Amino acid sequence: MTNPARLVAGLDLGSTSMKMLVTDEAGTEIGAAQVPTPWRAGPGGVTEITAEALLAAVRSLIAAGARAVAQETAAPIDAIAIAGMAETGMVIDQHGDAIAPGMAWFDPRGGDQVAAFPAEIHAEFAGRTGLPLGAQVSVAKLAWLRDQGVPLRGSRWLNLPEFVAFALGGDVVLEQSLTSRTGLLDQDTGRPWPRMLDVLGVDEGFLPALVEAGSPVGQATAGAVPDRMAGALLTVAGHDHLVAAEAGGPLPADHYHVSMGTAEVLLRVINGPLSFDARRRLADHLINEVRHVVPGKHVLVAGVKTGLLLRRLLQTAGIHDRPGRDHLDTAVMALPYEGKLPAGAIDVAGARNDDGVLKLTVRTDGVSPAEVFGAVLRHSNDEIALLIEAIDRELPPAATATLTGGWAGMAAVRRARARVLPPMTASARDQETAYGATRVAVRALTTNPPKIGTAP
C-alpha cells in the first residue's frame, strides 16, 4: 500500500449521477465511486429530490469512495470540495432542515409563475441577472413553492452543493457561481436584486453570506463522514460545468470548453461583466452571462439539451448499459455523418435549452437506432451553430475548443462536434468535474490546512 502525502476528495453532484474522486495533491487518482442521482419522477416532466434521499445517496457515495481509497492507502482525506448542478437547491428553515424537495433544473414547474411576474421583472431580468427568464431559473421554482404554501419568508436558500457541505458539517453559505444561476443576483453588483426578492416575498436574509469558490466553509463532522475524512476541510467548488472547465488550468479567452453531460454547455471566460444590453441580447438566444468560479471572472454559458435527448433515445432503444452504448457508437460510425437515409427521412426537435422534449418524425422505413442517434447529433449541431453565431456578435470568435463529459467518450459525438466547433481536442478524463473539484480542494488546503481530528 502506498502513502501519498495528502489526499483530497472532489464531489460532483450531477444530474444523472453523483461522483467522488480522490487524488493526491499532484493530481494522481487514488480511488473513485459513483451512485445514481436519486430523483423522484412525476407526470409531465416533474423531477425532484428529497433532502433525505439526497443525503442518503451522498453518504453511500462517500462510503464507497472511502472504501476504494482504502484499497490503496491508509492516509486520511484532508479536504473535500463539492461541485454540482445549478438551479436546484433546498429551502431550509431556521434549524437547517429542508422544508420542500429540490426541483431539477429541467423540471417544468414555475412556468406559470414566471408568466405572472410583473412587467418590470420581464423587462429587466436578462439584463440584470444575465439569465433568460424561464422555468429553469431557481426563482421560477421558488415562486411555484411559494404558491404551494411553502413559507419562504423566514427561510433560507442553499444550492445543492452548499446544502451537502452544510450537512457534512460546513457553514450555511452560498457560492457565487452557483448563486449567479438562481436569478436572485444583480451581475453588476454581485449582490441580491432587491426587486426580485420583493416579488418572491422575501428579504436579503433569504440568501446566506456569499463566498467565492474554494473558500473554506468548515470541517467535516465525525459521524457525517467516514473516520478517515473527519475534520477534513470543506469547500464549495462551484457550478459543475465551470469547475470542469478549469480542471486542466486557466481557460484561455479565445477557447470554448464544451461539457457534455445531461446538459451540453459551451463556455467562454471573460474578464468581467458585459453590459446590460449585451446580456439582454445574449439572453434572447438563451445564453447566460454569469460569475465564474475564478474570482473576478465572468463566463458566457450557452446550453443545449443534447445529453438529455440522447439519454431518452437510448432508453427508448432499450440500451441501458455501457456495452450497449458502445455497440450503438460503432453502428453510428459505420454510417456517414449525414446517414444513409433520404433527406428529410427523420426530423428531430427538442435540443434547445428551453425544450428538452425529444420529438421525432419518421417518414420512411429502415430507420435504425444508429440513424436516429446520428439525426439527434445533427439537430444539436444546428442549435450549437446558432449559439456560436450569437456569441460571435459579442466577442471575437474562439480559436480552439475542448470537448469533455460523459458523452465525449463516443466517437460519433466527437465526429459530430468537430464539424461545428473550432479545432477541437477531447478530454480523456472520465470525471472532469470531480477532478476539477479536487484541484479546488488542493488550493483550499494549501491556504487553509485543517487540523485533522478536530472536527466540530
Short mmCIF file of N, CA and C in Angstrom, two decimals, residues 356-430:
data_model
loop_
_atom_site.label_atom_id
_atom_site.label_comp_id
_atom_site.label_asym_id
_atom_site.label_seq_id
_atom_site.Cartn_x
_atom_site.Cartn_y
_atom_site.Cartn_z
N GLY A 356 -36.05 20.28 -24.42
CA GLY A 356 -35.66 19.04 -23.77
C GLY A 356 -36.61 17.89 -24.00
N VAL A 357 -37.65 18.11 -24.81
CA VAL A 357 -38.59 17.04 -25.15
C VAL A 357 -38.17 16.47 -26.50
N LEU A 358 -37.78 15.19 -26.51
CA LEU A 358 -37.33 14.56 -27.75
C LEU A 358 -38.53 14.33 -28.65
N LYS A 359 -38.50 14.97 -29.81
CA LYS A 359 -39.60 14.86 -30.79
C LYS A 359 -39.03 14.32 -32.10
N LEU A 360 -39.54 13.18 -32.53
CA LEU A 360 -39.07 12.53 -33.75
C LEU A 360 -40.23 12.42 -34.74
N THR A 361 -39.94 12.74 -35.97
CA THR A 361 -40.86 12.48 -37.07
C THR A 361 -40.13 11.59 -38.07
N VAL A 362 -40.65 10.39 -38.28
CA VAL A 362 -40.02 9.41 -39.16
C VAL A 362 -40.92 9.21 -40.37
N ARG A 363 -40.36 9.44 -41.56
CA ARG A 363 -41.15 9.41 -42.79
C ARG A 363 -40.80 8.24 -43.71
N THR A 364 -40.01 7.31 -43.22
CA THR A 364 -39.59 6.21 -44.09
C THR A 364 -39.38 4.95 -43.28
N ASP A 365 -39.27 3.82 -43.95
CA ASP A 365 -38.91 2.57 -43.29
C ASP A 365 -37.38 2.47 -43.22
N GLY A 366 -36.92 1.43 -42.55
CA GLY A 366 -35.48 1.16 -42.48
C GLY A 366 -34.73 2.07 -41.54
N VAL A 367 -35.44 2.66 -40.59
CA VAL A 367 -34.80 3.57 -39.63
C VAL A 367 -34.27 2.76 -38.45
N SER A 368 -32.99 2.85 -38.22
CA SER A 368 -32.34 2.13 -37.12
C SER A 368 -32.03 3.09 -35.97
N PRO A 369 -31.77 2.57 -34.76
CA PRO A 369 -31.33 3.45 -33.67
C PRO A 369 -30.09 4.26 -34.05
N ALA A 370 -29.19 3.69 -34.84
CA ALA A 370 -27.98 4.43 -35.24
C ALA A 370 -28.35 5.63 -36.11
N GLU A 371 -29.30 5.46 -37.03
CA GLU A 371 -29.73 6.58 -37.86
C GLU A 371 -30.37 7.67 -37.02
N VAL A 372 -31.18 7.28 -36.05
CA VAL A 372 -31.84 8.28 -35.19
C VAL A 372 -30.81 8.98 -34.32
N PHE A 373 -29.86 8.23 -33.77
CA PHE A 373 -28.81 8.83 -32.94
C PHE A 373 -28.04 9.89 -33.75
N GLY A 374 -27.68 9.53 -34.97
CA GLY A 374 -26.99 10.49 -35.83
C GLY A 374 -27.83 11.71 -36.12
N ALA A 375 -29.14 11.52 -36.30
CA ALA A 375 -30.03 12.65 -36.57
C ALA A 375 -30.12 13.58 -35.37
N VAL A 376 -30.12 13.02 -34.16
CA VAL A 376 -30.13 13.87 -32.96
C VAL A 376 -28.84 14.69 -32.88
N LEU A 377 -27.70 14.08 -33.20
CA LEU A 377 -26.44 14.82 -33.17
C LEU A 377 -26.43 15.94 -34.21
N ARG A 378 -26.99 15.69 -35.39
CA ARG A 378 -27.03 16.74 -36.41
C ARG A 378 -27.95 17.89 -35.98
N HIS A 379 -29.08 17.53 -35.38
CA HIS A 379 -30.00 18.56 -34.89
C HIS A 379 -29.33 19.43 -33.82
N SER A 380 -28.63 18.80 -32.88
CA SER A 380 -27.97 19.58 -31.84
C SER A 380 -26.82 20.40 -32.41
N ASN A 381 -26.14 19.90 -33.43
CA ASN A 381 -25.13 20.72 -34.12
C ASN A 381 -25.75 22.00 -34.69
N ASP A 382 -26.94 21.88 -35.27
CA ASP A 382 -27.61 23.07 -35.81
C ASP A 382 -27.90 24.09 -34.71
N GLU A 383 -28.33 23.60 -33.55
CA GLU A 383 -28.61 24.51 -32.43
C GLU A 383 -27.32 25.15 -31.91
N ILE A 384 -26.24 24.37 -31.85
CA ILE A 384 -24.96 24.91 -31.38
C ILE A 384 -24.45 25.97 -32.34
N ALA A 385 -24.61 25.77 -33.63
CA ALA A 385 -24.17 26.76 -34.61
C ALA A 385 -24.87 28.09 -34.39
N LEU A 386 -26.15 28.07 -34.04
CA LEU A 386 -26.88 29.30 -33.76
C LEU A 386 -26.33 30.00 -32.52
N LEU A 387 -25.99 29.23 -31.50
CA LEU A 387 -25.42 29.82 -30.29
C LEU A 387 -24.07 30.47 -30.57
N ILE A 388 -23.23 29.78 -31.34
CA ILE A 388 -21.91 30.32 -31.67
C ILE A 388 -22.05 31.62 -32.46
N GLU A 389 -22.99 31.68 -33.38
CA GLU A 389 -23.23 32.91 -34.14
C GLU A 389 -23.59 34.07 -33.21
N ALA A 390 -24.43 33.80 -32.23
CA ALA A 390 -24.83 34.86 -31.29
C ALA A 390 -23.67 35.32 -30.43
N ILE A 391 -22.84 34.39 -29.97
CA ILE A 391 -21.67 34.76 -29.16
C ILE A 391 -20.67 35.54 -29.98
N ASP A 392 -20.49 35.14 -31.24
CA ASP A 392 -19.52 35.83 -32.11
C ASP A 392 -19.92 37.27 -32.39
N ARG A 393 -21.19 37.60 -32.18
CA ARG A 393 -21.59 39.00 -32.34
C ARG A 393 -21.20 39.86 -31.15
N GLU A 394 -20.83 39.21 -30.04
CA GLU A 394 -20.45 39.95 -28.82
C GLU A 394 -18.96 39.85 -28.51
N LEU A 395 -18.32 38.76 -28.94
CA LEU A 395 -16.91 38.51 -28.65
C LEU A 395 -16.18 38.10 -29.92
N PRO A 396 -14.86 38.27 -29.97
CA PRO A 396 -14.11 37.71 -31.10
C PRO A 396 -14.30 36.19 -31.16
N PRO A 397 -14.35 35.61 -32.35
CA PRO A 397 -14.58 34.16 -32.46
C PRO A 397 -13.51 33.36 -31.71
N ALA A 398 -13.93 32.24 -31.17
CA ALA A 398 -12.99 31.35 -30.49
C ALA A 398 -12.09 30.66 -31.50
N ALA A 399 -10.87 30.32 -31.06
CA ALA A 399 -9.89 29.69 -31.95
C ALA A 399 -9.77 28.19 -31.72
N THR A 400 -10.09 27.73 -30.51
CA THR A 400 -9.93 26.33 -30.17
C THR A 400 -11.07 25.89 -29.26
N ALA A 401 -11.17 24.58 -29.05
CA ALA A 401 -12.23 24.05 -28.19
C ALA A 401 -11.77 22.75 -27.54
N THR A 402 -12.37 22.45 -26.39
CA THR A 402 -12.17 21.18 -25.70
C THR A 402 -13.53 20.56 -25.45
N LEU A 403 -13.67 19.28 -25.74
CA LEU A 403 -14.91 18.55 -25.50
C LEU A 403 -14.70 17.61 -24.33
N THR A 404 -15.58 17.73 -23.31
CA THR A 404 -15.48 16.89 -22.12
C THR A 404 -16.86 16.33 -21.79
N GLY A 405 -16.91 15.53 -20.74
CA GLY A 405 -18.18 15.00 -20.28
C GLY A 405 -18.38 13.56 -20.71
N GLY A 406 -19.41 12.93 -20.12
CA GLY A 406 -19.64 11.51 -20.34
C GLY A 406 -19.87 11.12 -21.79
N TRP A 407 -20.55 11.99 -22.57
CA TRP A 407 -20.84 11.65 -23.95
C TRP A 407 -19.62 11.82 -24.85
N ALA A 408 -18.61 12.56 -24.39
CA ALA A 408 -17.42 12.79 -25.21
C ALA A 408 -16.65 11.50 -25.48
N GLY A 409 -16.93 10.44 -24.73
CA GLY A 409 -16.27 9.17 -24.96
C GLY A 409 -16.75 8.45 -26.21
N MET A 410 -17.83 8.93 -26.83
CA MET A 410 -18.36 8.28 -28.02
C MET A 410 -17.74 8.91 -29.28
N ALA A 411 -17.23 8.07 -30.14
CA ALA A 411 -16.60 8.56 -31.37
C ALA A 411 -17.61 9.33 -32.23
N ALA A 412 -18.87 8.89 -32.25
CA ALA A 412 -19.88 9.57 -33.05
C ALA A 412 -20.12 10.99 -32.56
N VAL A 413 -20.07 11.18 -31.26
CA VAL A 413 -20.23 12.52 -30.69
C VAL A 413 -19.05 13.40 -31.08
N ARG A 414 -17.85 12.87 -30.95
CA ARG A 414 -16.66 13.67 -31.30
C ARG A 414 -16.68 14.03 -32.79
N ARG A 415 -17.07 13.08 -33.65
CA ARG A 415 -17.12 13.37 -35.08
C ARG A 415 -18.12 14.50 -35.37
N ALA A 416 -19.27 14.45 -34.72
CA ALA A 416 -20.28 15.47 -34.96
C ALA A 416 -19.80 16.84 -34.49
N ARG A 417 -19.25 16.91 -33.29
CA ARG A 417 -18.87 18.22 -32.76
C ARG A 417 -17.68 18.82 -33.51
N ALA A 418 -16.84 18.00 -34.08
CA ALA A 418 -15.72 18.52 -34.86
C ALA A 418 -16.20 19.30 -36.08
N ARG A 419 -17.44 19.11 -36.49
CA ARG A 419 -17.96 19.81 -37.66
C ARG A 419 -18.49 21.20 -37.33
N VAL A 420 -18.73 21.49 -36.05
CA VAL A 420 -19.34 22.76 -35.69
C VAL A 420 -18.47 23.61 -34.77
N LEU A 421 -17.53 22.99 -34.05
CA LEU A 421 -16.66 23.70 -33.14
C LEU A 421 -15.35 24.06 -33.83
N PRO A 422 -14.61 25.07 -33.31
CA PRO A 422 -13.26 25.31 -33.82
C PRO A 422 -12.36 24.12 -33.51
N PRO A 423 -11.12 24.11 -34.03
CA PRO A 423 -10.24 22.95 -33.81
C PRO A 423 -10.32 22.43 -32.38
N MET A 424 -10.59 21.13 -32.26
CA MET A 424 -11.09 20.57 -31.01
C MET A 424 -10.21 19.42 -30.52
N THR A 425 -10.04 19.37 -29.21
CA THR A 425 -9.47 18.20 -28.55
C THR A 425 -10.52 17.65 -27.58
N ALA A 426 -10.42 16.37 -27.27
CA ALA A 426 -11.35 15.74 -26.34
C ALA A 426 -10.59 15.32 -25.09
N SER A 427 -11.17 15.56 -23.94
CA SER A 427 -10.55 15.18 -22.68
C SER A 427 -10.64 13.66 -22.51
N ALA A 428 -9.59 13.09 -21.94
CA ALA A 428 -9.57 11.65 -21.69
C ALA A 428 -10.07 11.32 -20.29
N ARG A 429 -10.37 12.33 -19.47
CA ARG A 429 -10.81 12.07 -18.10
C ARG A 429 -12.27 11.64 -18.07
N ASP A 430 -12.57 10.66 -17.25
CA ASP A 430 -13.95 10.21 -17.09
C ASP A 430 -14.72 11.14 -16.16
#
